[in-house]
Amino acid sequence: MRSLAIVLIACLLASCGGSRDLPEASRSIAGMPRFGDADPYDWAGIRPWQYPVHGIDVSKYQGDIDWHRVRASGIDFAFIKATEGGDHTDDRFQQNWAAARAAGMPRGAYHYYYFCRPAAEQAAWFINHVPREPGALPPVLDLEWNHKSKNCPFRPDPATVRREALLFLQALNVYYGKRPVIYTTVDFYRDNDLGRLEGFHFWLRSVAGHPSDVYPDQRWAFWQYTGTGLVEGIDGLTDINVFGGNRSQWATWASG
């Protein structure tokens, strides 16, 4: 693993450009919610179901998932938790990764970042556990505060957060040949001025307002609009997301 981390560090200055200008879906799409919600928000203005492409993100906490039922319910993509920090893997990653593919579900893997380990070490950990597959969606870096953790209560300053995140993102970009996606929450985005991380697509959590209102001027690829979603094939609650474009744009984005 140390040798792999050294190789990654040597590659960190590689170009990772790209556009943040993914167009949003047509505002004229009508209809009712496509999926249930145990605690629905009373949306005003643009509603999540006005976007045609919906997906989920899951971890071990969703239990045993029937991926064929999930796919048949109308879910278009999934992001699956793979790793955390530099020494933890999700107990169900390998099972979910293989079963989602068998069901024909476009899927990508995500890493939950811990601020008590170097970026290169965490990138190496992710790379050692997530296959490099041509058809997989880009990898995701999950950035949110974990200061309540018993193992890592550290909250670095914004410049350090952005620097370490960039090292991680560039390392994955070099290895997988795909620009990673940045997942984040409202408080973390604001606290660390994450809009300064240019050249990557954003996946924004906003469960009580459209991202254009909650994250002004920030372009985004994915919007996580609920953490209490109900989807066939999953017992209990799950996060539900939308892609910020139409189906043709989704096909182009997902194909790389």
PDB file of C-alpha atoms in Angstrom:
ATOM      1  CA  MET A   1       0.000   0.000   0.000  1.00  0.00           C
ATOM      2  CA  ARG A   2       2.864   2.388   0.776  1.00  0.00           C
ATOM      3  CA  SER A   3       4.288   1.947  -2.708  1.00  0.00           C
ATOM      4  CA  LEU A   4       0.890   2.669  -4.240  1.00  0.00           C
ATOM      5  CA  ALA A   5       0.536   5.812  -2.147  1.00  0.00           C
ATOM      6  CA  ILE A   6       3.956   7.001  -3.346  1.00  0.00           C
ATOM      7  CA  VAL A   7       2.921   6.464  -6.961  1.00  0.00           C
ATOM      8  CA  LEU A   8      -0.278   8.406  -6.344  1.00  0.00           C
ATOM      9  CA  ILE A   9       1.564  11.323  -4.788  1.00  0.00           C
ATOM     10  CA  ALA A  10       3.823  11.463  -7.822  1.00  0.00           C
ATOM     11  CA  CYS A  11       0.735  11.781 -10.030  1.00  0.00           C
ATOM     12  CA  LEU A  12      -1.111  14.410  -8.039  1.00  0.00           C
ATOM     13  CA  LEU A  13      -0.241  17.287 -10.347  1.00  0.00           C
ATOM     14  CA  ALA A  14      -1.905  15.589 -13.327  1.00  0.00           C
ATOM     15  CA  SER A  15      -4.606  17.584 -15.089  1.00  0.00           C
ATOM     16  CA  CYS A  16      -8.145  16.922 -13.968  1.00  0.00           C
ATOM     17  CA  GLY A  17     -10.037  19.753 -15.753  1.00  0.00           C
ATOM     18  CA  GLY A  18     -13.675  19.608 -16.690  1.00  0.00           C
ATOM     19  CA  SER A  19     -16.789  21.692 -16.711  1.00  0.00           C
ATOM     20  CA  ARG A  20     -19.106  22.538 -13.850  1.00  0.00           C
ATOM     21  CA  ASP A  21     -21.764  23.577 -16.329  1.00  0.00           C
ATOM     22  CA  LEU A  22     -24.051  20.559 -16.417  1.00  0.00           C
ATOM     23  CA  PRO A  23     -27.433  21.834 -17.583  1.00  0.00           C
ATOM     24  CA  GLU A  24     -30.432  21.324 -15.343  1.00  0.00           C
ATOM     25  CA  ALA A  25     -33.527  19.417 -16.425  1.00  0.00           C
ATOM     26  CA  SER A  26     -36.461  21.081 -18.107  1.00  0.00           C
ATOM     27  CA  ARG A  27     -38.503  23.004 -15.553  1.00  0.00           C
ATOM     28  CA  SER A  28     -41.696  22.034 -17.398  1.00  0.00           C
ATOM     29  CA  ILE A  29     -41.702  18.327 -16.516  1.00  0.00           C
ATOM     30  CA  ALA A  30     -44.894  17.602 -14.557  1.00  0.00           C
ATOM     31  CA  GLY A  31     -45.993  14.687 -12.389  1.00  0.00           C
ATOM     32  CA  MET A  32     -46.233  13.367  -8.872  1.00  0.00           C
ATOM     33  CA  PRO A  33     -43.441  11.987  -6.668  1.00  0.00           C
ATOM     34  CA  ARG A  34     -42.031   8.773  -8.126  1.00  0.00           C
ATOM     35  CA  PHE A  35     -40.999   7.342  -4.762  1.00  0.00           C
ATOM     36  CA  GLY A  36     -42.354   7.352  -1.239  1.00  0.00           C
ATOM     37  CA  ASP A  37     -40.947   9.348   1.640  1.00  0.00           C
ATOM     38  CA  ALA A  38     -41.416   8.664   5.349  1.00  0.00           C
ATOM     39  CA  ASP A  39     -40.983  12.354   6.149  1.00  0.00           C
ATOM     40  CA  PRO A  40     -41.764  14.309   2.970  1.00  0.00           C
ATOM     41  CA  TYR A  41     -40.873  17.959   2.589  1.00  0.00           C
ATOM     42  CA  ASP A  42     -43.470  20.392   1.255  1.00  0.00           C
ATOM     43  CA  TRP A  43     -41.526  21.564  -1.778  1.00  0.00           C
ATOM     44  CA  ALA A  44     -42.179  24.969  -3.286  1.00  0.00           C
ATOM     45  CA  GLY A  45     -40.970  25.974  -6.723  1.00  0.00           C
ATOM     46  CA  ILE A  46     -38.894  23.301  -8.446  1.00  0.00           C
ATOM     47  CA  ARG A  47     -39.696  19.829  -7.099  1.00  0.00           C
ATOM     48  CA  PRO A  48     -37.344  16.834  -7.188  1.00  0.00           C
ATOM     49  CA  TRP A  49     -39.689  14.767  -9.347  1.00  0.00           C
ATOM     50  CA  GLN A  50     -39.450  17.377 -12.081  1.00  0.00           C
ATOM     51  CA  TYR A  51     -36.104  15.772 -12.853  1.00  0.00           C
ATOM     52  CA  PRO A  52     -36.378  12.527 -14.858  1.00  0.00           C
ATOM     53  CA  VAL A  53     -33.302  10.642 -13.578  1.00  0.00           C
ATOM     54  CA  HIS A  54     -33.389   9.395  -9.980  1.00  0.00           C
ATOM     55  CA  GLY A  55     -30.930   7.347  -7.951  1.00  0.00           C
ATOM     56  CA  ILE A  56     -30.049   6.149  -4.473  1.00  0.00           C
ATOM     57  CA  ASP A  57     -26.960   5.975  -2.301  1.00  0.00           C
ATOM     58  CA  VAL A  58     -26.597   3.082   0.095  1.00  0.00           C
ATOM     59  CA  SER A  59     -24.349   1.489   2.688  1.00  0.00           C
ATOM     60  CA  LYS A  60     -24.533  -1.455   5.071  1.00  0.00           C
ATOM     61  CA  TYR A  61     -27.348   0.302   6.920  1.00  0.00           C
ATOM     62  CA  GLN A  62     -29.799  -0.471   4.104  1.00  0.00           C
ATOM     63  CA  GLY A  63     -29.328  -4.171   4.825  1.00  0.00           C
ATOM     64  CA  ASP A  64     -29.936  -6.833   2.206  1.00  0.00           C
ATOM     65  CA  ILE A  65     -31.047  -5.031  -0.976  1.00  0.00           C
ATOM     66  CA  ASP A  66     -33.078  -6.642  -3.739  1.00  0.00           C
ATOM     67  CA  TRP A  67     -31.364  -4.836  -6.599  1.00  0.00           C
ATOM     68  CA  HIS A  68     -33.643  -6.238  -9.288  1.00  0.00           C
ATOM     69  CA  ARG A  69     -36.681  -4.772  -7.514  1.00  0.00           C
ATOM     70  CA  VAL A  70     -34.858  -1.486  -7.008  1.00  0.00           C
ATOM     71  CA  ARG A  71     -34.061  -1.301 -10.717  1.00  0.00           C
ATOM     72  CA  ALA A  72     -37.637  -2.236 -11.666  1.00  0.00           C
ATOM     73  CA  SER A  73     -38.998   0.520  -9.385  1.00  0.00           C
ATOM     74  CA  GLY A  74     -37.513   3.200 -11.627  1.00  0.00           C
ATOM     75  CA  ILE A  75     -34.194   3.889  -9.918  1.00  0.00           C
ATOM     76  CA  ASP A  76     -31.629   4.832 -12.576  1.00  0.00           C
ATOM     77  CA  PHE A  77     -28.348   4.764 -10.652  1.00  0.00           C
ATOM     78  CA  ALA A  78     -26.758   4.011  -7.296  1.00  0.00           C
ATOM     79  CA  PHE A  79     -23.744   5.172  -5.365  1.00  0.00           C
ATOM     80  CA  ILE A  80     -22.499   2.512  -2.961  1.00  0.00           C
ATOM     81  CA  LYS A  81     -20.342   3.134   0.106  1.00  0.00           C
ATOM     82  CA  ALA A  82     -17.001   1.391  -0.239  1.00  0.00           C
ATOM     83  CA  THR A  83     -14.521   2.797   2.254  1.00  0.00           C
ATOM     84  CA  GLU A  84     -14.044   5.156   5.170  1.00  0.00           C
ATOM     85  CA  GLY A  85     -10.818   6.750   6.350  1.00  0.00           C
ATOM     86  CA  GLY A  86      -7.793   4.554   5.785  1.00  0.00           C
ATOM     87  CA  ASP A  87      -8.705   1.324   7.529  1.00  0.00           C
ATOM     88  CA  HIS A  88     -12.440   0.678   7.156  1.00  0.00           C
ATOM     89  CA  THR A  89     -14.520  -0.917   4.415  1.00  0.00           C
ATOM     90  CA  ASP A  90     -18.293  -1.073   4.297  1.00  0.00           C
ATOM     91  CA  ASP A  91     -19.435  -4.567   5.279  1.00  0.00           C
ATOM     92  CA  ARG A  92     -21.779  -4.872   2.306  1.00  0.00           C
ATOM     93  CA  PHE A  93     -19.777  -3.133  -0.407  1.00  0.00           C
ATOM     94  CA  GLN A  94     -18.652  -6.204  -2.316  1.00  0.00           C
ATOM     95  CA  GLN A  95     -22.140  -7.735  -2.123  1.00  0.00           C
ATOM     96  CA  ASN A  96     -23.856  -4.540  -3.258  1.00  0.00           C
ATOM     97  CA  TRP A  97     -21.282  -3.851  -5.968  1.00  0.00           C
ATOM     98  CA  ALA A  98     -21.740  -7.264  -7.575  1.00  0.00           C
ATOM     99  CA  ALA A  99     -25.526  -7.493  -7.097  1.00  0.00           C
ATOM    100  CA  ALA A 100     -26.178  -4.017  -8.507  1.00  0.00           C
ATOM    101  CA  ARG A 101     -24.183  -4.864 -11.602  1.00  0.00           C
ATOM    102  CA  ALA A 102     -26.045  -8.149 -12.015  1.00  0.00           C
ATOM    103  CA  ALA A 103     -29.314  -6.185 -11.941  1.00  0.00           C
ATOM    104  CA  GLY A 104     -28.093  -3.844 -14.666  1.00  0.00           C
ATOM    105  CA  MET A 105     -27.869  -0.876 -12.298  1.00  0.00           C
ATOM    106  CA  PRO A 106     -25.361   1.848 -13.216  1.00  0.00           C
ATOM    107  CA  ARG A 107     -23.342   2.299 -10.037  1.00  0.00           C
ATOM    108  CA  GLY A 108     -20.363   4.043  -8.553  1.00  0.00           C
ATOM    109  CA  ALA A 109     -18.519   3.827  -5.231  1.00  0.00           C
ATOM    110  CA  TYR A 110     -17.986   6.479  -2.588  1.00  0.00           C
ATOM    111  CA  HIS A 111     -15.437   7.139   0.142  1.00  0.00           C
ATOM    112  CA  TYR A 112     -16.286   8.767   3.469  1.00  0.00           C
ATOM    113  CA  TYR A 113     -13.385  11.055   4.319  1.00  0.00           C
ATOM    114  CA  TYR A 114     -11.749  11.180   7.753  1.00  0.00           C
ATOM    115  CA  PHE A 115      -9.586  14.175   8.614  1.00  0.00           C
ATOM    116  CA  CYS A 116      -7.133  12.279  10.780  1.00  0.00           C
ATOM    117  CA  ARG A 117      -5.421  10.440   7.915  1.00  0.00           C
ATOM    118  CA  PRO A 118      -3.432  11.806   4.947  1.00  0.00           C
ATOM    119  CA  ALA A 119      -5.230  12.125   1.632  1.00  0.00           C
ATOM    120  CA  ALA A 120      -2.796   9.839  -0.199  1.00  0.00           C
ATOM    121  CA  GLU A 121      -3.317   7.081   2.382  1.00  0.00           C
ATOM    122  CA  GLN A 122      -7.094   7.311   2.052  1.00  0.00           C
ATOM    123  CA  ALA A 123      -6.922   7.362  -1.740  1.00  0.00           C
ATOM    124  CA  ALA A 124      -4.743   4.248  -1.689  1.00  0.00           C
ATOM    125  CA  TRP A 125      -7.215   2.520   0.640  1.00  0.00           C
ATOM    126  CA  PHE A 126     -10.106   3.284  -1.716  1.00  0.00           C
ATOM    127  CA  ILE A 127      -8.154   2.162  -4.781  1.00  0.00           C
ATOM    128  CA  ASN A 128      -7.218  -1.115  -3.106  1.00  0.00           C
ATOM    129  CA  HIS A 129     -10.901  -1.946  -2.529  1.00  0.00           C
ATOM    130  CA  VAL A 130     -12.806  -0.508  -5.510  1.00  0.00           C
ATOM    131  CA  PRO A 131     -12.320  -2.184  -8.906  1.00  0.00           C
ATOM    132  CA  ARG A 132     -11.353  -0.106 -11.918  1.00  0.00           C
ATOM    133  CA  GLU A 133     -14.257  -0.942 -14.236  1.00  0.00           C
ATOM    134  CA  PRO A 134     -14.814   0.854 -17.568  1.00  0.00           C
ATOM    135  CA  GLY A 135     -18.602   0.902 -17.130  1.00  0.00           C
ATOM    136  CA  ALA A 136     -18.702   2.146 -13.535  1.00  0.00           C
ATOM    137  CA  LEU A 137     -19.779   5.653 -12.623  1.00  0.00           C
ATOM    138  CA  PRO A 138     -17.060   8.044 -11.412  1.00  0.00           C
ATOM    139  CA  PRO A 139     -15.911   7.621  -7.809  1.00  0.00           C
ATOM    140  CA  VAL A 140     -17.243   9.967  -5.129  1.00  0.00           C
ATOM    141  CA  LEU A 141     -15.531  11.772  -2.264  1.00  0.00           C
ATOM    142  CA  ASP A 142     -17.968  12.261   0.633  1.00  0.00           C
ATOM    143  CA  LEU A 143     -16.988  15.426   2.520  1.00  0.00           C
ATOM    144  CA  GLU A 144     -18.919  16.237   5.670  1.00  0.00           C
ATOM    145  CA  TRP A 145     -18.035  16.975   9.264  1.00  0.00           C
ATOM    146  CA  ASN A 146     -17.336  13.952  11.430  1.00  0.00           C
ATOM    147  CA  HIS A 147     -16.209  15.918  14.477  1.00  0.00           C
ATOM    148  CA  LYS A 148     -18.520  13.883  16.728  1.00  0.00           C
ATOM    149  CA  SER A 149     -16.541  10.751  15.948  1.00  0.00           C
ATOM    150  CA  LYS A 150     -14.779   9.185  18.928  1.00  0.00           C
ATOM    151  CA  ASN A 151     -11.830   8.303  16.694  1.00  0.00           C
ATOM    152  CA  CYS A 152     -11.446  11.543  14.715  1.00  0.00           C
ATOM    153  CA  PRO A 153     -12.950  14.737  16.191  1.00  0.00           C
ATOM    154  CA  PHE A 154     -10.448  16.938  14.298  1.00  0.00           C
ATOM    155  CA  ARG A 155     -11.789  19.908  12.280  1.00  0.00           C
ATOM    156  CA  PRO A 156      -9.036  21.299  10.053  1.00  0.00           C
ATOM    157  CA  ASP A 157      -9.087  24.832   8.662  1.00  0.00           C
ATOM    158  CA  PRO A 158     -10.702  25.442   5.237  1.00  0.00           C
ATOM    159  CA  ALA A 159      -7.426  25.728   3.347  1.00  0.00           C
ATOM    160  CA  THR A 160      -6.289  22.357   4.708  1.00  0.00           C
ATOM    161  CA  VAL A 161      -9.642  20.767   3.889  1.00  0.00           C
ATOM    162  CA  ARG A 162      -9.493  21.931   0.276  1.00  0.00           C
ATOM    163  CA  ARG A 163      -5.841  20.997  -0.135  1.00  0.00           C
ATOM    164  CA  GLU A 164      -6.311  17.467   1.194  1.00  0.00           C
ATOM    165  CA  ALA A 165      -9.534  16.975  -0.758  1.00  0.00           C
ATOM    166  CA  LEU A 166      -7.794  18.029  -3.956  1.00  0.00           C
ATOM    167  CA  LEU A 167      -4.965  15.549  -3.368  1.00  0.00           C
ATOM    168  CA  PHE A 168      -7.497  12.748  -2.895  1.00  0.00           C
ATOM    169  CA  LEU A 169      -9.554  13.745  -5.938  1.00  0.00           C
ATOM    170  CA  GLN A 170      -6.555  14.052  -8.222  1.00  0.00           C
ATOM    171  CA  ALA A 171      -5.232  10.672  -7.112  1.00  0.00           C
ATOM    172  CA  LEU A 172      -8.540   8.974  -7.989  1.00  0.00           C
ATOM    173  CA  ASN A 173      -8.745  10.867 -11.259  1.00  0.00           C
ATOM    174  CA  VAL A 174      -5.331   9.545 -12.273  1.00  0.00           C
ATOM    175  CA  TYR A 175      -6.106   5.948 -11.318  1.00  0.00           C
ATOM    176  CA  TYR A 176      -9.685   5.593 -12.593  1.00  0.00           C
ATOM    177  CA  GLY A 177      -9.408   7.966 -15.541  1.00  0.00           C
ATOM    178  CA  LYS A 178     -12.650   9.675 -14.494  1.00  0.00           C
ATOM    179  CA  ARG A 179     -13.180  12.969 -12.718  1.00  0.00           C
ATOM    180  CA  PRO A 180     -14.496  12.175  -9.235  1.00  0.00           C
ATOM    181  CA  VAL A 181     -17.667  13.699  -7.831  1.00  0.00           C
ATOM    182  CA  ILE A 182     -17.703  15.739  -4.607  1.00  0.00           C
ATOM    183  CA  TYR A 183     -20.584  14.982  -2.238  1.00  0.00           C
ATOM    184  CA  THR A 184     -21.120  17.501   0.529  1.00  0.00           C
ATOM    185  CA  THR A 185     -23.598  19.049   2.949  1.00  0.00           C
ATOM    186  CA  VAL A 186     -24.723  22.644   3.398  1.00  0.00           C
ATOM    187  CA  ASP A 187     -22.666  23.399   6.510  1.00  0.00           C
ATOM    188  CA  PHE A 188     -19.509  21.726   5.239  1.00  0.00           C
ATOM    189  CA  TYR A 189     -19.734  23.481   1.876  1.00  0.00           C
ATOM    190  CA  ARG A 190     -20.098  26.890   3.509  1.00  0.00           C
ATOM    191  CA  ASP A 191     -17.561  26.331   6.282  1.00  0.00           C
ATOM    192  CA  ASN A 192     -14.853  25.346   3.798  1.00  0.00           C
ATOM    193  CA  ASP A 193     -15.733  27.433   0.738  1.00  0.00           C
ATOM    194  CA  LEU A 194     -15.837  24.286  -1.382  1.00  0.00           C
ATOM    195  CA  GLY A 195     -16.910  26.216  -4.444  1.00  0.00           C
ATOM    196  CA  ARG A 196     -13.206  26.971  -4.868  1.00  0.00           C
ATOM    197  CA  LEU A 197     -12.628  23.313  -5.800  1.00  0.00           C
ATOM    198  CA  GLU A 198     -13.140  23.789  -9.519  1.00  0.00           C
ATOM    199  CA  GLY A 199     -13.028  21.123 -12.222  1.00  0.00           C
ATOM    200  CA  PHE A 200     -15.189  18.550 -10.426  1.00  0.00           C
ATOM    201  CA  HIS A 201     -18.896  17.771 -10.486  1.00  0.00           C
ATOM    202  CA  PHE A 202     -20.781  18.385  -7.238  1.00  0.00           C
ATOM    203  CA  TRP A 203     -23.381  16.227  -5.514  1.00  0.00           C
ATOM    204  CA  LEU A 204     -25.219  18.469  -3.060  1.00  0.00           C
ATOM    205  CA  ARG A 205     -27.392  17.547  -0.105  1.00  0.00           C
ATOM    206  CA  SER A 206     -30.403  19.821   0.274  1.00  0.00           C
ATOM    207  CA  VAL A 207     -33.486  18.342   1.915  1.00  0.00           C
ATOM    208  CA  ALA A 208     -35.368  21.610   2.469  1.00  0.00           C
ATOM    209  CA  GLY A 209     -34.835  23.703  -0.635  1.00  0.00           C
ATOM    210  CA  HIS A 210     -33.626  23.571  -4.231  1.00  0.00           C
ATOM    211  CA  PRO A 211     -29.818  23.630  -4.587  1.00  0.00           C
ATOM    212  CA  SER A 212     -30.004  26.886  -6.564  1.00  0.00           C
ATOM    213  CA  ASP A 213     -31.381  28.536  -3.422  1.00  0.00           C
ATOM    214  CA  VAL A 214     -29.261  26.714  -0.848  1.00  0.00           C
ATOM    215  CA  TYR A 215     -25.964  26.763  -2.784  1.00  0.00           C
ATOM    216  CA  PRO A 216     -26.197  29.969  -4.855  1.00  0.00           C
ATOM    217  CA  ASP A 217     -24.129  29.975  -8.072  1.00  0.00           C
ATOM    218  CA  GLN A 218     -22.835  26.418  -7.537  1.00  0.00           C
ATOM    219  CA  ARG A 219     -23.253  24.127 -10.535  1.00  0.00           C
ATOM    220  CA  TRP A 220     -24.176  20.568  -9.606  1.00  0.00           C
ATOM    221  CA  ALA A 221     -24.547  17.131 -11.143  1.00  0.00           C
ATOM    222  CA  PHE A 222     -26.553  15.431  -8.362  1.00  0.00           C
ATOM    223  CA  TRP A 223     -28.999  16.620  -5.744  1.00  0.00           C
ATOM    224  CA  GLN A 224     -29.715  14.513  -2.641  1.00  0.00           C
ATOM    225  CA  TYR A 225     -33.192  15.675  -1.727  1.00  0.00           C
ATOM    226  CA  THR A 226     -34.213  13.253   1.026  1.00  0.00           C
ATOM    227  CA  GLY A 227     -32.722  10.907   3.571  1.00  0.00           C
ATOM    228  CA  THR A 228     -36.060   9.272   4.368  1.00  0.00           C
ATOM    229  CA  GLY A 229     -36.939   7.843   0.975  1.00  0.00           C
ATOM    230  CA  LEU A 230     -38.892   4.623   0.426  1.00  0.00           C
ATOM    231  CA  VAL A 231     -37.867   2.456  -2.522  1.00  0.00           C
ATOM    232  CA  GLU A 232     -39.074  -1.032  -3.414  1.00  0.00           C
ATOM    233  CA  GLY A 233     -36.376  -3.602  -2.787  1.00  0.00           C
ATOM    234  CA  ILE A 234     -35.020  -1.787   0.278  1.00  0.00           C
ATOM    235  CA  ASP A 235     -36.421  -2.409   3.749  1.00  0.00           C
ATOM    236  CA  GLY A 236     -36.427   0.862   5.630  1.00  0.00           C
ATOM    237  CA  LEU A 237     -35.209   4.297   4.622  1.00  0.00           C
ATOM    238  CA  THR A 238     -32.726   5.373   1.984  1.00  0.00           C
ATOM    239  CA  ASP A 239     -31.351   8.553   0.435  1.00  0.00           C
ATOM    240  CA  ILE A 240     -32.813   9.524  -2.935  1.00  0.00           C
ATOM    241  CA  ASN A 241     -31.100  11.760  -5.460  1.00  0.00           C
ATOM    242  CA  VAL A 242     -31.700  13.285  -8.863  1.00  0.00           C
ATOM    243  CA  PHE A 243     -29.332  13.949 -11.746  1.00  0.00           C
ATOM    244  CA  GLY A 244     -29.425  17.565 -12.874  1.00  0.00           C
ATOM    245  CA  GLY A 245     -30.224  16.971 -16.517  1.00  0.00           C
ATOM    246  CA  ASN A 246     -32.475  15.109 -18.925  1.00  0.00           C
ATOM    247  CA  ARG A 247     -32.141  11.458 -19.947  1.00  0.00           C
ATOM    248  CA  SER A 248     -30.030  12.199 -22.990  1.00  0.00           C
ATOM    249  CA  GLN A 249     -27.619  14.221 -20.855  1.00  0.00           C
ATOM    250  CA  TRP A 250     -27.582  11.436 -18.288  1.00  0.00           C
ATOM    251  CA  ALA A 251     -26.649   8.867 -20.922  1.00  0.00           C
ATOM    252  CA  THR A 252     -23.764  11.073 -22.042  1.00  0.00           C
ATOM    253  CA  TRP A 253     -22.567  11.758 -18.492  1.00  0.00           C
ATOM    254  CA  ALA A 254     -22.826   8.146 -17.354  1.00  0.00           C
ATOM    255  CA  SER A 255     -20.908   6.883 -20.373  1.00  0.00           C
ATOM    256  CA  GLY A 256     -17.912   8.903 -19.322  1.00  0.00           C
TER     257      GLY A 256
END
